[in-house]
C-alpha positions as a LaTeX table, in Angstrom:
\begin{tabular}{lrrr}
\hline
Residue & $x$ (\AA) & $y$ (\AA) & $z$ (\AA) \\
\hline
Unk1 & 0.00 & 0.00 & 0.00 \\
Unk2 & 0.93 & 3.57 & $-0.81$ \\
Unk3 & $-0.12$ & 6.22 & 1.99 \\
Unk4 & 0.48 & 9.91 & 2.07 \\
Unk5 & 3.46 & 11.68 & 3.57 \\
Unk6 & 3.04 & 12.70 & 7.77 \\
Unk7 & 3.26 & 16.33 & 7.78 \\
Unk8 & 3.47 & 16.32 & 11.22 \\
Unk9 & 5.83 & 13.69 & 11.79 \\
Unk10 & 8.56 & 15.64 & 13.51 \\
Unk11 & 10.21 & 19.49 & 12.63 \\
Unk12 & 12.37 & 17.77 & 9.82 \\
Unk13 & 15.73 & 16.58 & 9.83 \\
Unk14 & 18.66 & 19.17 & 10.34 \\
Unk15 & 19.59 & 19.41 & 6.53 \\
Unk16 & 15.58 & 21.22 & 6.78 \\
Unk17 & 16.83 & 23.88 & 9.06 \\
Unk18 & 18.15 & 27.36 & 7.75 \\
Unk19 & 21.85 & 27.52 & 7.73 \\
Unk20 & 22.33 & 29.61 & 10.79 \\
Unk21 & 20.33 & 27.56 & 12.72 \\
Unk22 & 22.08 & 24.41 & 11.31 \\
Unk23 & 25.49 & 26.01 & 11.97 \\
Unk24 & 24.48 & 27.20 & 15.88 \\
Unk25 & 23.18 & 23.42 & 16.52 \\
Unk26 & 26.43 & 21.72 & 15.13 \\
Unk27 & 28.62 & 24.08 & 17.00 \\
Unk28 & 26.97 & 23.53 & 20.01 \\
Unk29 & 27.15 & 20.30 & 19.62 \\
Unk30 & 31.02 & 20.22 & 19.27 \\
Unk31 & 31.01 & 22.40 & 22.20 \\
Unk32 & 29.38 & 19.44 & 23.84 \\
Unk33 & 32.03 & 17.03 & 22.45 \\
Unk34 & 34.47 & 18.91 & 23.91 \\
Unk35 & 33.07 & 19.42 & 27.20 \\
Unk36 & 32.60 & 15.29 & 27.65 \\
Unk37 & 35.65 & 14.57 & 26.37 \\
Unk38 & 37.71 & 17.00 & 29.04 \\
Unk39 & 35.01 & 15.31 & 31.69 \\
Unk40 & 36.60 & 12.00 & 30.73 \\
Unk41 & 39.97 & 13.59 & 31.01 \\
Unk42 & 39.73 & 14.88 & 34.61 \\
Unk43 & 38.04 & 11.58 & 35.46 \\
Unk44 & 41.23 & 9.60 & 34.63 \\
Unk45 & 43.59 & 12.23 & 36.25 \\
Unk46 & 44.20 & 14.10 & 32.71 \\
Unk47 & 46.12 & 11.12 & 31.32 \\
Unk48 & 44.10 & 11.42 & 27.84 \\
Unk49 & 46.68 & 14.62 & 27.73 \\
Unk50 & 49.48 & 12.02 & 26.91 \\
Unk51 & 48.43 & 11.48 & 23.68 \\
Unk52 & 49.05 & 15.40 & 22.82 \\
Unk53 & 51.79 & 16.35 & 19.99 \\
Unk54 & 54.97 & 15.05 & 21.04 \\
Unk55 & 57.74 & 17.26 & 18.94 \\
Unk56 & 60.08 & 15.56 & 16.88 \\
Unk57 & 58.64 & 11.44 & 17.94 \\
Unk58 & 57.28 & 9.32 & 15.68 \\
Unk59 & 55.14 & 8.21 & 18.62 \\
Unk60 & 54.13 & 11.81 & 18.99 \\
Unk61 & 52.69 & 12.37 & 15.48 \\
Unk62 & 49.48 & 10.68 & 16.20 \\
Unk63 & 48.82 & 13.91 & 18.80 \\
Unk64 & 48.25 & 16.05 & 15.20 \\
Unk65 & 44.72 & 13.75 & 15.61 \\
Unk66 & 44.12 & 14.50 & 19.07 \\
Unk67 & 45.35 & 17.03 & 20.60 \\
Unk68 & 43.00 & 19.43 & 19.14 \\
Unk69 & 40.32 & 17.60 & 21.16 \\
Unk70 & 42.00 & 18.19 & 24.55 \\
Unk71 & 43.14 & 20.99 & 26.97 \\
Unk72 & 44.86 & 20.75 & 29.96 \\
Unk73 & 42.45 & 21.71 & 32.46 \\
Unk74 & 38.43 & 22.96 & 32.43 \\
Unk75 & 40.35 & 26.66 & 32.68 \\
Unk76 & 42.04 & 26.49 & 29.08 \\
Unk77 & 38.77 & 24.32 & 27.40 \\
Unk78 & 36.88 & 27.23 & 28.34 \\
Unk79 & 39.32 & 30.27 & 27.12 \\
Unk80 & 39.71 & 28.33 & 23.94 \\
Unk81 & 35.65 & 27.58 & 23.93 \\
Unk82 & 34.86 & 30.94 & 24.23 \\
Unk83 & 36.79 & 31.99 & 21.30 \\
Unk84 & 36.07 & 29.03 & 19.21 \\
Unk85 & 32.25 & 28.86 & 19.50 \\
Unk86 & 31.98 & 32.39 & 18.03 \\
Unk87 & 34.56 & 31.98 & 15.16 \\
Unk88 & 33.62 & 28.47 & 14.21 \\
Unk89 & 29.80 & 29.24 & 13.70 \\
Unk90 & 30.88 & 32.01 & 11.38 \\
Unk91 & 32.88 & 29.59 & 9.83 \\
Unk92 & 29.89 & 27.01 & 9.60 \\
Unk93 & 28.12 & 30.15 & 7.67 \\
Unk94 & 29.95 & 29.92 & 5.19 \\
Unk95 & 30.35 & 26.47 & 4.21 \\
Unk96 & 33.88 & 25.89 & 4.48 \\
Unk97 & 34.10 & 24.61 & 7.74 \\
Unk98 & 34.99 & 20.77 & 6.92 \\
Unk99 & 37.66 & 22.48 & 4.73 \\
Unk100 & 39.46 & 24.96 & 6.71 \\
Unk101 & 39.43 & 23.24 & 9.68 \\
Unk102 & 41.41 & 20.02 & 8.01 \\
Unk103 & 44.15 & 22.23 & 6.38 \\
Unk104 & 44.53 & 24.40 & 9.69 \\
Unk105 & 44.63 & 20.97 & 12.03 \\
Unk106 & 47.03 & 19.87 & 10.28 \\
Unk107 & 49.64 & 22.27 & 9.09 \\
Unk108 & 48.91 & 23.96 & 13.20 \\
Unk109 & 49.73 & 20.16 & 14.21 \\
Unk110 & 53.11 & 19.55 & 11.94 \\
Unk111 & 54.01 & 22.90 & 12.78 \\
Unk112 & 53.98 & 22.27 & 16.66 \\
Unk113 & 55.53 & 18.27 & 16.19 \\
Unk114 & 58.57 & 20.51 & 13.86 \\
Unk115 & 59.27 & 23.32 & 15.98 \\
Unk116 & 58.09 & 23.06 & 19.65 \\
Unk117 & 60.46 & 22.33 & 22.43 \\
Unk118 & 61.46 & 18.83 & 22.81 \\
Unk119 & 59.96 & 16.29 & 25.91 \\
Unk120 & 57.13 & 18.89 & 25.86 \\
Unk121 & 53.13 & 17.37 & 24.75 \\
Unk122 & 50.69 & 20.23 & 23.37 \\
Unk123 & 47.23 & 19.74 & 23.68 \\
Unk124 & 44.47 & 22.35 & 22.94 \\
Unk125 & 42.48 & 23.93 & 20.06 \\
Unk126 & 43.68 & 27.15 & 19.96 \\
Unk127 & 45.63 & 26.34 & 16.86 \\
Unk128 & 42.81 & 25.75 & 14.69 \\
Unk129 & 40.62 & 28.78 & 16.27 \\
Unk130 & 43.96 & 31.02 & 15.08 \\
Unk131 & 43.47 & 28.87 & 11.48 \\
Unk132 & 39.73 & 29.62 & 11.51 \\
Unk133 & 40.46 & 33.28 & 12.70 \\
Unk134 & 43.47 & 34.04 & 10.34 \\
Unk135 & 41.03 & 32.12 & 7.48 \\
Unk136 & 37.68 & 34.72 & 8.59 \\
Unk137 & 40.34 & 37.88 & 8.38 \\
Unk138 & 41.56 & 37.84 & 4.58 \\
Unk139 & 39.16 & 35.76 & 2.75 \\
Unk140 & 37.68 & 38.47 & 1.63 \\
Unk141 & 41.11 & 39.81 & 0.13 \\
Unk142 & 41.23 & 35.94 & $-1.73$ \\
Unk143 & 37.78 & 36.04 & $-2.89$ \\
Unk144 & 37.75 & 39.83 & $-4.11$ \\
Unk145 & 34.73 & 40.15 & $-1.85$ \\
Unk146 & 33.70 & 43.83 & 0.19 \\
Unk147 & 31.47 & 42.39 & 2.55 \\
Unk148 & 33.79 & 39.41 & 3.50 \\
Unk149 & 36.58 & 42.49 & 4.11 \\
Unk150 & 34.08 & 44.25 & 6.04 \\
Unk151 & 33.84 & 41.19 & 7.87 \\
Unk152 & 37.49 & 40.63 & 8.32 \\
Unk153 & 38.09 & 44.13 & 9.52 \\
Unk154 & 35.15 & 44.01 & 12.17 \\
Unk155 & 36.58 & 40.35 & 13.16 \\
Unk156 & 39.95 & 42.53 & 13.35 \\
Unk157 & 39.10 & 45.16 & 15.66 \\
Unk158 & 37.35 & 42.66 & 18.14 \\
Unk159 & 39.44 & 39.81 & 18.08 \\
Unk160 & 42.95 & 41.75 & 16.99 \\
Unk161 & 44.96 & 41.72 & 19.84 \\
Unk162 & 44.39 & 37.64 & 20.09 \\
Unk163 & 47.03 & 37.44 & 17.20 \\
Unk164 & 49.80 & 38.39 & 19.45 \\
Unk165 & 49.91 & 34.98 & 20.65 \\
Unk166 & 51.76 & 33.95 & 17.61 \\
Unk167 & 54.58 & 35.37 & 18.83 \\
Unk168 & 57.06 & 33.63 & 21.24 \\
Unk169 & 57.89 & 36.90 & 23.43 \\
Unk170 & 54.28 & 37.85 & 23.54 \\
Unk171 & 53.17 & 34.81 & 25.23 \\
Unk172 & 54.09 & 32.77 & 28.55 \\
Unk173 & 55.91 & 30.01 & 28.67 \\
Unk174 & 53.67 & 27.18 & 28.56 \\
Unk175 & 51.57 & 28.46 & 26.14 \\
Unk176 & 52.69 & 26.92 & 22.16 \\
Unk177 & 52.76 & 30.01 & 20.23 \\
Unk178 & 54.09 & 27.73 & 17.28 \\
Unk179 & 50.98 & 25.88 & 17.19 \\
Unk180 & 48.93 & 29.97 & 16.90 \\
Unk181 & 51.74 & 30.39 & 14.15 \\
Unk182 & 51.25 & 27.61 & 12.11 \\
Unk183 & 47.22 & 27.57 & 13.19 \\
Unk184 & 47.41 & 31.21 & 11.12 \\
Unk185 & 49.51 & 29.88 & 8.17 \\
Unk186 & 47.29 & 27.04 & 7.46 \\
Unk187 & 44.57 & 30.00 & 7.89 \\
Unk188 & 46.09 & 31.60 & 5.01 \\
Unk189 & 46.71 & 28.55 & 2.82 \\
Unk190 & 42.88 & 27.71 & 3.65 \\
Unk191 & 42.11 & 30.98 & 2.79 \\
Unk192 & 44.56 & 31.22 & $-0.68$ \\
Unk193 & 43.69 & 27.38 & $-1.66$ \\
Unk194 & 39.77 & 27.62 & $-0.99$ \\
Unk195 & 39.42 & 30.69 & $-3.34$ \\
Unk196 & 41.67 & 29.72 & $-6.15$ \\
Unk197 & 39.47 & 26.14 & $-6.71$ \\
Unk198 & 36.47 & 28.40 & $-6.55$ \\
Unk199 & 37.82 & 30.46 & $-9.47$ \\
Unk200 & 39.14 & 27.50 & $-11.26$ \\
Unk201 & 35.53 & 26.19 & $-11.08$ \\
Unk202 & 33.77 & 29.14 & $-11.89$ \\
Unk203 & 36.32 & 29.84 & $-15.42$ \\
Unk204 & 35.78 & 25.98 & $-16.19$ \\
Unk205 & 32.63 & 25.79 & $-19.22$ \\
Unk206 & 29.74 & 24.37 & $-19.05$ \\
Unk207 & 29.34 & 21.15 & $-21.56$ \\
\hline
\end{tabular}
């Protein structure tokens, strides 16, 4: 038998919802993520934190995966949360989010298993929030958009000063201003890489 569709089955899946409402429920629910996973991490005495970056061991490489995920203590998950939530639902808005945040986990992650002090382990997102950051400020300069400089510039004047914590005298010393550093580069190659496929797609004729 063939019956009708339920129109009142439920409010729709979340691929229904408009895209800022979409974007506010999936960052909340990384939020979430987040917040279980540094539950998990004080429940077993922070020894999830071992499996951070590692500089310069092949043992440590598999951190580039992780440490994202974790933070030392509930103190830096929320200064990084804080940040994050904003930057990364602006980042959901525009649909590049999957994107931007591989290239600036990544290159944030080799940078700090390169160039970060040895018998150290880095944990913490702050990396990619300077990649999504870094990626929100000059978009607009890749894309030859106004309103995504406007953006940028606004995004400058509030969140400005944060960039000093790419820089090694700026910043105490157990805070990994290489992983900011490299979190920014990978920002840029997002940024540079994301609008030069666009283009190439755009001059490419239809058949």
């Amino acid at each position: 038998m063939t019956y009708p569709p339920n129109v009142n089955s439920g409010a729709g899946t979340l691929s229904d919802k408009p895209l800022w409402i979409r974007s506010a429920i999936i960052m909340a629910i990384i939020v979430a993520v987040l917040f279980v996973i540094e539950a998990i991490d004080a429940a077993t005495n922070f020894e999830l934190d071992d499996n951070g970056i590692e500089p310069r061991q092949l043992d440590g490489l598999g951190g580039i995966v992780w440490a994202p995920l974790l933070h030392a203590d509930w103190a830096h998950l929320i200064g990084n949360v804080t940040v994050g939530a904003v930057l990364g639902y602006m980042l959901l808005l525009t649909r590049r989010f999957l994107a931007v945040t591989a290239i600036v986990w990544v290159v944030s992650g080799v940078g700090i298993w390169l160039f970060s002090p040895p018998y150290t382990v880095t944990v913490g997102a702050s990396g990619v929030i300077f990649g999504w950051l870094t990626f929100l400020l000059i978009r607009g300069f890749f894309n030859r958009q106004i309103w995504q400089i406007v953006t940028g510039v606004v995004l400058l004047l509030i969140y400005g000063s944060v960039l000093w914590g790419m820089l090694p005298w700026a910043v105490g010393g157990q805070v990994s201003w290489q992983g900011h550093l490299f979190g920014a580069i990978g920002g840029v190659l997002a940024a540079w890489y994301l609008a030069a496929r666009d283009r190439k797609k755009a001059a490419q004729p239809f058949v």
